[in-house]
Amino acid sequence: MELKAASPTIALTTQRWLLVALYSSVSAAFVLEANWPYEILAGRMGDLSAVTGVGLRSDLSFVLGQMIYTLTGYNPAISMIMASMMAAPCLALLVARTTPASQNKWVRSILLTTHPLSLTLFIAGYGWATVGLYGLWRLLAELPAKAPHQGMPLAGIGIGGAFLTVPQFSVYLMPVAAVLFMCAPRTMLSRHMRVFYLLSFAPVTMIAASLAYSEWLFGGEGTIRAAAPLLLGGWSGLSLVLLASLVVAPGLMRVIGIKGGAARLSVLLILVLTASAEPMAATPLLGAAAIAQGAIAVRHGEPIFWTVSSLFGGLLAIFLLDRLPHLA
């Protein structure tokens, strides 16, 4: 009797894992066959061979790629992909570690790691940006329920980690500062907000000052740009964020009367303000939206429909960008 009672559960678990494995395989095959990630990688490779010093705008994927290129003599493409792919197991473990027991942590982990836009970032040389973005959005979702002595260090770690891993993250800083109060611990809202902001941005200030001093002391040649075939700003950037939210991260639109609504609204405002401020790379922006939905779902949960919509929306986004060369 016990075996018969357990059979439906076992069958359901097996079916879920088969669906996850099937989707992950299709997603990987689709992204590997697309041209868009390799066009972005080509720009990263050019920077890797041209820049001899690490500047303030470097991200961790670029720094590691530069180290591999310098120490091993591998060609820039191999060096950049190796550095970027190192982030994949880190992202998978981070998602699994931060997923509560009420959810299937490894299913969530695999689906987010093999999301088409996550895979695009891995191949394009932006792999560590996935870790930084996930950490930032996950901490924003967690902050309201945290005590001040826990929340303030977490905010600092999240912002500082994103600064080190996400290209052009300096453009995100003002939007993050503008909406961070929405995710502050509830006990900080009525008082001590200045202390919350000072401690939240202290790590990124120290990191930026250290990098600036190193650049001044040791020097550097060349310019590191955020390589991508699509650079947008102003109304075009705003349109991209709204389109991305509908296509690759529809779950972010669930901001009213639902747990995590403040975190979702904060992410949307950060992405809108960032994209409309000045031209920036579209690839990390699209990835940021998709990863944000997954990170907030890990904390607050979401209906399976929204997860599936994001996964197939990512495939649709890559398909469209791959076949609209006038956007390049």
mmCIF file of C-alpha atoms in Angstrom:
data_model
loop_
_atom_site.group_PDB
_atom_site.id
_atom_site.type_symbol
_atom_site.label_atom_id
_atom_site.label_comp_id
_atom_site.label_asym_id
_atom_site.label_seq_id
_atom_site.Cartn_x
_atom_site.Cartn_y
_atom_site.Cartn_z
ATOM 1 C CA MET A 1 0.000 0.000 0.000
ATOM 2 C CA GLU A 2 2.820 2.364 0.820
ATOM 3 C CA LEU A 3 4.409 1.771 -2.589
ATOM 4 C CA LYS A 4 1.116 2.399 -4.351
ATOM 5 C CA ALA A 5 0.577 5.638 -2.424
ATOM 6 C CA ALA A 6 4.067 6.835 -3.273
ATOM 7 C CA SER A 7 3.821 6.013 -6.967
ATOM 8 C CA PRO A 8 1.906 9.149 -8.068
ATOM 9 C CA THR A 9 4.438 11.348 -6.233
ATOM 10 C CA ILE A 10 7.361 9.551 -7.816
ATOM 11 C CA ALA A 11 5.748 9.788 -11.260
ATOM 12 C CA LEU A 12 5.058 13.504 -10.791
ATOM 13 C CA THR A 13 8.646 14.149 -9.712
ATOM 14 C CA THR A 14 10.031 12.202 -12.653
ATOM 15 C CA GLN A 15 7.761 14.069 -15.074
ATOM 16 C CA ARG A 16 8.836 17.436 -13.655
ATOM 17 C CA TRP A 17 12.515 16.594 -14.023
ATOM 18 C CA LEU A 18 12.019 15.335 -17.566
ATOM 19 C CA LEU A 19 10.286 18.603 -18.508
ATOM 20 C CA VAL A 20 13.074 20.645 -16.899
ATOM 21 C CA ALA A 21 15.751 18.616 -18.699
ATOM 22 C CA LEU A 22 13.892 18.915 -22.024
ATOM 23 C CA TYR A 23 13.457 22.665 -21.729
ATOM 24 C CA SER A 24 17.061 23.211 -20.624
ATOM 25 C CA SER A 25 18.325 21.209 -23.609
ATOM 26 C CA VAL A 26 16.101 23.111 -26.051
ATOM 27 C CA SER A 27 17.111 26.443 -24.545
ATOM 28 C CA ALA A 28 20.823 25.619 -24.750
ATOM 29 C CA ALA A 29 20.547 24.383 -28.340
ATOM 30 C CA PHE A 30 18.562 27.458 -29.370
ATOM 31 C CA VAL A 31 21.003 29.943 -27.825
ATOM 32 C CA LEU A 32 24.052 28.122 -29.207
ATOM 33 C CA GLU A 33 22.591 28.322 -32.706
ATOM 34 C CA ALA A 34 21.734 32.038 -32.429
ATOM 35 C CA ASN A 35 24.087 34.707 -33.789
ATOM 36 C CA TRP A 36 23.319 37.449 -31.284
ATOM 37 C CA PRO A 37 25.452 36.134 -28.358
ATOM 38 C CA TYR A 38 28.488 35.694 -30.610
ATOM 39 C CA GLU A 39 28.181 39.216 -32.000
ATOM 40 C CA ILE A 40 28.387 40.544 -28.452
ATOM 41 C CA LEU A 41 31.274 38.196 -27.666
ATOM 42 C CA ALA A 42 33.189 39.545 -30.665
ATOM 43 C CA GLY A 43 33.110 43.019 -29.150
ATOM 44 C CA ARG A 44 34.287 41.681 -25.797
ATOM 45 C CA MET A 45 37.145 39.841 -27.524
ATOM 46 C CA GLY A 46 38.267 43.037 -29.230
ATOM 47 C CA ASP A 47 38.387 44.846 -25.903
ATOM 48 C CA LEU A 48 40.254 41.960 -24.298
ATOM 49 C CA SER A 49 43.137 42.116 -26.759
ATOM 50 C CA ALA A 50 43.233 45.938 -26.891
ATOM 51 C CA VAL A 51 43.117 46.855 -23.208
ATOM 52 C CA THR A 52 46.283 46.289 -21.176
ATOM 53 C CA GLY A 53 45.111 47.906 -17.936
ATOM 54 C CA VAL A 54 41.937 47.350 -15.955
ATOM 55 C CA GLY A 55 39.893 50.530 -15.730
ATOM 56 C CA LEU A 56 37.122 51.622 -13.407
ATOM 57 C CA ARG A 57 34.397 50.362 -15.739
ATOM 58 C CA SER A 58 35.706 46.786 -15.813
ATOM 59 C CA ASP A 59 33.452 43.969 -14.682
ATOM 60 C CA LEU A 60 34.513 40.669 -13.145
ATOM 61 C CA SER A 61 33.938 38.638 -16.338
ATOM 62 C CA PHE A 62 36.260 40.970 -18.238
ATOM 63 C CA VAL A 63 38.920 40.990 -15.501
ATOM 64 C CA LEU A 64 38.988 37.182 -15.292
ATOM 65 C CA GLY A 65 39.027 36.892 -19.089
ATOM 66 C CA GLN A 66 41.941 39.308 -19.240
ATOM 67 C CA MET A 67 43.817 37.291 -16.615
ATOM 68 C CA ILE A 68 43.278 34.016 -18.495
ATOM 69 C CA TYR A 69 44.290 35.666 -21.776
ATOM 70 C CA THR A 70 47.474 37.112 -20.254
ATOM 71 C CA LEU A 71 48.539 34.047 -18.262
ATOM 72 C CA THR A 72 47.704 31.262 -20.711
ATOM 73 C CA GLY A 73 48.013 32.870 -24.118
ATOM 74 C CA TYR A 74 44.671 31.392 -25.230
ATOM 75 C CA ASN A 75 42.861 33.320 -27.927
ATOM 76 C CA PRO A 76 40.492 36.027 -26.662
ATOM 77 C CA ALA A 77 37.320 34.054 -27.440
ATOM 78 C CA ILE A 78 38.351 31.036 -25.378
ATOM 79 C CA SER A 79 39.595 33.251 -22.537
ATOM 80 C CA MET A 80 36.380 35.255 -22.405
ATOM 81 C CA ILE A 81 34.088 32.227 -22.560
ATOM 82 C CA MET A 82 36.094 30.380 -19.902
ATOM 83 C CA ALA A 83 35.901 33.358 -17.556
ATOM 84 C CA SER A 84 32.210 33.829 -18.218
ATOM 85 C CA MET A 85 31.257 30.159 -17.835
ATOM 86 C CA MET A 86 32.879 30.043 -14.392
ATOM 87 C CA ALA A 87 29.808 31.942 -13.188
ATOM 88 C CA ALA A 88 27.303 29.225 -14.211
ATOM 89 C CA PRO A 89 27.887 26.844 -11.276
ATOM 90 C CA CYS A 90 28.074 29.822 -8.912
ATOM 91 C CA LEU A 91 24.673 31.053 -10.082
ATOM 92 C CA ALA A 92 23.171 27.569 -9.814
ATOM 93 C CA LEU A 93 24.465 27.098 -6.265
ATOM 94 C CA LEU A 94 23.418 30.608 -5.222
ATOM 95 C CA VAL A 95 19.850 30.077 -6.450
ATOM 96 C CA ALA A 96 19.638 26.677 -4.753
ATOM 97 C CA ARG A 97 21.080 28.076 -1.528
ATOM 98 C CA THR A 98 18.612 30.977 -1.367
ATOM 99 C CA THR A 99 15.490 29.051 -2.377
ATOM 100 C CA PRO A 100 13.274 28.149 0.611
ATOM 101 C CA ALA A 101 12.402 24.563 1.418
ATOM 102 C CA SER A 102 8.795 25.116 0.302
ATOM 103 C CA GLN A 103 9.961 25.283 -3.317
ATOM 104 C CA ASN A 104 11.907 22.761 -5.389
ATOM 105 C CA LYS A 105 15.267 24.522 -5.163
ATOM 106 C CA TRP A 106 17.090 22.578 -7.851
ATOM 107 C CA VAL A 107 14.278 22.963 -10.368
ATOM 108 C CA ARG A 108 14.330 26.733 -9.765
ATOM 109 C CA SER A 109 18.117 26.740 -9.967
ATOM 110 C CA ILE A 110 18.347 24.866 -13.250
ATOM 111 C CA LEU A 111 15.547 26.826 -14.914
ATOM 112 C CA LEU A 112 17.079 30.188 -14.007
ATOM 113 C CA THR A 113 20.616 29.113 -14.945
ATOM 114 C CA THR A 114 19.455 27.745 -18.310
ATOM 115 C CA HIS A 115 17.066 30.627 -19.002
ATOM 116 C CA PRO A 116 17.768 31.737 -22.599
ATOM 117 C CA LEU A 117 18.918 35.172 -21.468
ATOM 118 C CA SER A 118 21.151 33.730 -18.753
ATOM 119 C CA LEU A 119 22.757 31.453 -21.340
ATOM 120 C CA THR A 120 23.129 34.409 -23.695
ATOM 121 C CA LEU A 121 25.011 36.328 -21.011
ATOM 122 C CA PHE A 122 27.266 33.317 -20.365
ATOM 123 C CA ILE A 123 28.169 32.941 -24.039
ATOM 124 C CA ALA A 124 28.478 36.679 -24.668
ATOM 125 C CA GLY A 125 31.089 37.145 -21.944
ATOM 126 C CA TYR A 126 28.816 38.653 -19.307
ATOM 127 C CA GLY A 127 28.477 35.519 -17.164
ATOM 128 C CA TRP A 128 29.272 37.048 -13.787
ATOM 129 C CA ALA A 129 26.616 39.708 -14.388
ATOM 130 C CA THR A 130 24.001 36.976 -13.824
ATOM 131 C CA VAL A 131 25.368 36.352 -10.331
ATOM 132 C CA GLY A 132 25.513 40.058 -9.486
ATOM 133 C CA LEU A 133 22.020 40.759 -10.784
ATOM 134 C CA TYR A 134 20.486 37.763 -9.036
ATOM 135 C CA GLY A 135 22.133 38.733 -5.764
ATOM 136 C CA LEU A 136 20.931 42.334 -6.020
ATOM 137 C CA TRP A 137 17.303 41.511 -6.875
ATOM 138 C CA ARG A 138 17.123 38.690 -4.334
ATOM 139 C CA LEU A 139 18.335 40.976 -1.568
ATOM 140 C CA LEU A 140 15.861 43.701 -2.554
ATOM 141 C CA ALA A 141 13.066 41.149 -2.211
ATOM 142 C CA GLU A 142 14.390 40.081 1.183
ATOM 143 C CA LEU A 143 15.058 43.515 2.724
ATOM 144 C CA PRO A 144 11.564 44.532 3.965
ATOM 145 C CA ALA A 145 11.368 41.540 6.288
ATOM 146 C CA LYS A 146 14.892 41.913 7.659
ATOM 147 C CA ALA A 147 15.944 43.556 10.894
ATOM 148 C CA PRO A 148 18.080 46.704 10.377
ATOM 149 C CA HIS A 149 21.290 45.060 11.571
ATOM 150 C CA GLN A 150 20.769 42.353 8.928
ATOM 151 C CA GLY A 151 19.251 44.405 6.128
ATOM 152 C CA MET A 152 21.826 47.176 5.894
ATOM 153 C CA PRO A 153 24.851 44.862 5.413
ATOM 154 C CA LEU A 154 22.854 42.802 2.887
ATOM 155 C CA ALA A 155 21.999 45.917 0.865
ATOM 156 C CA GLY A 156 25.652 46.933 0.832
ATOM 157 C CA ILE A 157 26.780 43.476 -0.247
ATOM 158 C CA GLY A 158 24.160 43.326 -3.020
ATOM 159 C CA ILE A 159 24.961 46.749 -4.466
ATOM 160 C CA GLY A 160 28.728 46.267 -4.138
ATOM 161 C CA GLY A 161 28.590 42.820 -5.738
ATOM 162 C CA ALA A 162 26.546 44.119 -8.668
ATOM 163 C CA PHE A 163 29.001 46.987 -9.144
ATOM 164 C CA LEU A 164 31.834 44.483 -9.553
ATOM 165 C CA THR A 165 30.032 42.096 -11.889
ATOM 166 C CA VAL A 166 27.536 44.048 -14.030
ATOM 167 C CA PRO A 167 28.896 46.118 -16.948
ATOM 168 C CA GLN A 168 27.923 49.793 -16.777
ATOM 169 C CA PHE A 169 26.510 49.331 -13.291
ATOM 170 C CA SER A 170 27.519 52.882 -12.438
ATOM 171 C CA VAL A 171 24.503 53.882 -14.563
ATOM 172 C CA TYR A 172 22.272 51.854 -12.213
ATOM 173 C CA LEU A 173 23.507 53.556 -9.046
ATOM 174 C CA MET A 174 21.290 56.645 -9.114
ATOM 175 C CA PRO A 175 18.126 54.672 -9.993
ATOM 176 C CA VAL A 176 18.895 52.172 -7.229
ATOM 177 C CA ALA A 177 19.373 55.032 -4.762
ATOM 178 C CA ALA A 178 16.132 56.657 -5.924
ATOM 179 C CA VAL A 179 13.947 53.625 -5.169
ATOM 180 C CA LEU A 180 15.872 51.805 -2.434
ATOM 181 C CA PHE A 181 13.630 53.288 0.257
ATOM 182 C CA MET A 182 10.760 51.158 -1.108
ATOM 183 C CA CYS A 183 12.609 48.014 -0.031
ATOM 184 C CA ALA A 184 14.118 49.295 3.227
ATOM 185 C CA PRO A 185 13.441 47.300 6.412
ATOM 186 C CA ARG A 186 10.097 48.426 7.780
ATOM 187 C CA THR A 187 11.629 49.554 11.048
ATOM 188 C CA MET A 188 13.870 51.991 9.133
ATOM 189 C CA LEU A 189 11.114 53.796 7.258
ATOM 190 C CA SER A 190 10.189 56.229 10.013
ATOM 191 C CA ARG A 191 13.741 56.998 11.130
ATOM 192 C CA HIS A 192 17.408 56.292 10.448
ATOM 193 C CA MET A 193 16.954 56.321 6.651
ATOM 194 C CA ARG A 194 20.129 58.359 6.244
ATOM 195 C CA VAL A 195 22.042 55.693 8.141
ATOM 196 C CA PHE A 196 20.468 53.003 5.949
ATOM 197 C CA TYR A 197 21.557 54.782 2.763
ATOM 198 C CA LEU A 198 25.051 55.530 4.062
ATOM 199 C CA LEU A 199 25.699 51.921 5.029
ATOM 200 C CA SER A 200 24.061 50.529 1.890
ATOM 201 C CA PHE A 201 26.309 52.536 -0.426
ATOM 202 C CA ALA A 202 29.484 52.493 1.693
ATOM 203 C CA PRO A 203 30.869 49.267 0.082
ATOM 204 C CA VAL A 204 30.374 50.451 -3.509
ATOM 205 C CA THR A 205 31.948 53.818 -2.630
ATOM 206 C CA MET A 206 34.994 52.079 -1.175
ATOM 207 C CA ILE A 207 35.284 49.753 -4.172
ATOM 208 C CA ALA A 208 35.027 52.629 -6.655
ATOM 209 C CA ALA A 209 37.597 54.676 -4.745
ATOM 210 C CA SER A 210 39.998 51.707 -4.616
ATOM 211 C CA LEU A 211 39.669 51.044 -8.342
ATOM 212 C CA ALA A 212 40.125 54.713 -9.163
ATOM 213 C CA TYR A 213 43.259 54.857 -7.006
ATOM 214 C CA SER A 214 44.658 51.679 -8.618
ATOM 215 C CA GLU A 215 43.998 53.072 -12.085
ATOM 216 C CA TRP A 216 45.753 56.328 -11.171
ATOM 217 C CA LEU A 217 48.679 54.502 -9.538
ATOM 218 C CA PHE A 218 49.339 51.810 -12.128
ATOM 219 C CA GLY A 219 47.772 53.346 -15.199
ATOM 220 C CA GLY A 220 46.017 51.596 -18.041
ATOM 221 C CA GLU A 221 45.604 51.779 -21.776
ATOM 222 C CA GLY A 222 42.539 51.599 -23.953
ATOM 223 C CA THR A 223 38.874 51.890 -23.154
ATOM 224 C CA ILE A 224 36.537 49.160 -21.997
ATOM 225 C CA ARG A 225 33.105 49.570 -23.498
ATOM 226 C CA ALA A 226 29.966 47.551 -22.915
ATOM 227 C CA ALA A 227 30.057 45.584 -26.148
ATOM 228 C CA ALA A 228 26.617 44.852 -27.556
ATOM 229 C CA PRO A 229 24.962 45.152 -30.965
ATOM 230 C CA LEU A 230 22.101 47.167 -29.488
ATOM 231 C CA LEU A 231 22.670 50.349 -27.497
ATOM 232 C CA LEU A 232 19.638 52.308 -26.416
ATOM 233 C CA GLY A 233 18.740 55.304 -24.323
ATOM 234 C CA GLY A 234 15.887 57.776 -23.879
ATOM 235 C CA TRP A 235 12.512 56.714 -25.224
ATOM 236 C CA SER A 236 14.039 53.739 -27.029
ATOM 237 C CA GLY A 237 15.469 52.412 -23.768
ATOM 238 C CA LEU A 238 12.174 53.006 -21.980
ATOM 239 C CA SER A 239 10.309 51.114 -24.710
ATOM 240 C CA LEU A 240 12.781 48.253 -24.434
ATOM 241 C CA VAL A 241 12.217 47.910 -20.683
ATOM 242 C CA LEU A 242 8.438 47.899 -21.060
ATOM 243 C CA LEU A 243 8.642 45.373 -23.906
ATOM 244 C CA ALA A 244 11.068 43.229 -21.932
ATOM 245 C CA SER A 245 8.751 43.247 -18.955
ATOM 246 C CA LEU A 246 5.891 41.991 -21.102
ATOM 247 C CA VAL A 247 7.910 39.412 -23.031
ATOM 248 C CA VAL A 248 10.817 38.120 -20.940
ATOM 249 C CA ALA A 249 9.631 39.045 -17.429
ATOM 250 C CA PRO A 250 5.833 39.341 -17.345
ATOM 251 C CA GLY A 251 5.852 38.401 -13.670
ATOM 252 C CA LEU A 252 7.344 41.801 -12.830
ATOM 253 C CA MET A 253 4.015 43.391 -13.720
ATOM 254 C CA ARG A 254 2.365 41.693 -10.715
ATOM 255 C CA VAL A 255 2.852 44.664 -8.393
ATOM 256 C CA ILE A 256 -0.592 45.199 -6.822
ATOM 257 C CA GLY A 257 -1.996 43.263 -3.888
ATOM 258 C CA ILE A 258 0.571 40.460 -4.075
ATOM 259 C CA LYS A 259 3.539 39.587 -1.885
ATOM 260 C CA GLY A 260 6.728 40.993 -3.384
ATOM 261 C CA GLY A 261 4.897 43.787 -5.190
ATOM 262 C CA ALA A 262 7.227 46.440 -3.760
ATOM 263 C CA ALA A 263 10.295 44.529 -4.963
ATOM 264 C CA ARG A 264 8.845 44.069 -8.451
ATOM 265 C CA LEU A 265 7.879 47.727 -8.709
ATOM 266 C CA SER A 266 11.349 48.733 -7.503
ATOM 267 C CA VAL A 267 13.015 46.611 -10.185
ATOM 268 C CA LEU A 268 10.771 48.044 -12.897
ATOM 269 C CA LEU A 269 11.537 51.604 -11.799
ATOM 270 C CA ILE A 270 15.269 50.906 -11.614
ATOM 271 C CA LEU A 271 15.320 49.425 -15.124
ATOM 272 C CA VAL A 272 13.144 52.205 -16.561
ATOM 273 C CA LEU A 273 15.259 54.963 -15.026
ATOM 274 C CA THR A 274 18.488 53.239 -16.058
ATOM 275 C CA ALA A 275 17.436 52.595 -19.649
ATOM 276 C CA SER A 276 16.044 56.081 -20.214
ATOM 277 C CA ALA A 277 18.995 57.915 -18.640
ATOM 278 C CA GLU A 278 21.661 57.253 -21.285
ATOM 279 C CA PRO A 279 22.616 54.647 -23.919
ATOM 280 C CA MET A 280 23.506 51.286 -22.437
ATOM 281 C CA ALA A 281 23.879 47.673 -23.496
ATOM 282 C CA ALA A 282 20.595 45.918 -24.156
ATOM 283 C CA THR A 283 21.860 42.439 -23.301
ATOM 284 C CA PRO A 284 22.418 42.943 -19.556
ATOM 285 C CA LEU A 285 19.202 44.975 -19.426
ATOM 286 C CA LEU A 286 17.089 42.157 -20.858
ATOM 287 C CA GLY A 287 18.899 39.672 -18.651
ATOM 288 C CA ALA A 288 18.329 41.882 -15.610
ATOM 289 C CA ALA A 289 14.561 41.831 -16.167
ATOM 290 C CA ALA A 290 14.386 38.042 -16.572
ATOM 291 C CA ILE A 291 16.684 37.339 -13.624
ATOM 292 C CA ALA A 292 14.708 39.771 -11.460
ATOM 293 C CA GLN A 293 11.491 37.821 -11.988
ATOM 294 C CA GLY A 294 13.245 34.587 -11.067
ATOM 295 C CA ALA A 295 14.951 36.074 -8.004
ATOM 296 C CA ILE A 296 11.729 37.545 -6.609
ATOM 297 C CA ALA A 297 9.841 34.318 -7.365
ATOM 298 C CA VAL A 298 12.408 32.447 -5.288
ATOM 299 C CA ARG A 299 11.533 34.656 -2.317
ATOM 300 C CA HIS A 300 7.775 35.075 -2.736
ATOM 301 C CA GLY A 301 6.770 32.316 -5.151
ATOM 302 C CA GLU A 302 4.717 32.707 -8.320
ATOM 303 C CA PRO A 303 2.225 30.686 -10.398
ATOM 304 C CA ILE A 304 3.877 28.324 -12.853
ATOM 305 C CA PHE A 305 2.278 30.229 -15.762
ATOM 306 C CA TRP A 306 4.510 33.269 -15.150
ATOM 307 C CA THR A 307 7.655 31.147 -14.945
ATOM 308 C CA VAL A 308 6.819 29.382 -18.200
ATOM 309 C CA SER A 309 5.964 32.717 -19.862
ATOM 310 C CA SER A 310 9.375 34.124 -18.933
ATOM 311 C CA LEU A 311 11.211 31.054 -20.213
ATOM 312 C CA PHE A 312 9.507 31.053 -23.606
ATOM 313 C CA GLY A 313 9.578 34.856 -23.739
ATOM 314 C CA GLY A 314 13.354 34.636 -23.528
ATOM 315 C CA LEU A 315 13.419 32.328 -26.548
ATOM 316 C CA LEU A 316 11.141 34.722 -28.437
ATOM 317 C CA ALA A 317 13.328 37.737 -27.598
ATOM 318 C CA ILE A 318 16.478 36.045 -28.897
ATOM 319 C CA PHE A 319 14.642 34.820 -32.002
ATOM 320 C CA LEU A 320 13.457 38.363 -32.822
ATOM 321 C CA LEU A 321 16.791 40.063 -32.143
ATOM 322 C CA ASP A 322 18.563 37.436 -34.207
ATOM 323 C CA ARG A 323 16.338 38.150 -37.198
ATOM 324 C CA LEU A 324 16.094 41.942 -37.033
ATOM 325 C CA PRO A 325 19.522 43.073 -38.230
ATOM 326 C CA HIS A 326 18.432 46.726 -38.437
ATOM 327 C CA LEU A 327 18.445 46.736 -34.613
ATOM 328 C CA ALA A 328 22.129 45.819 -34.533
#
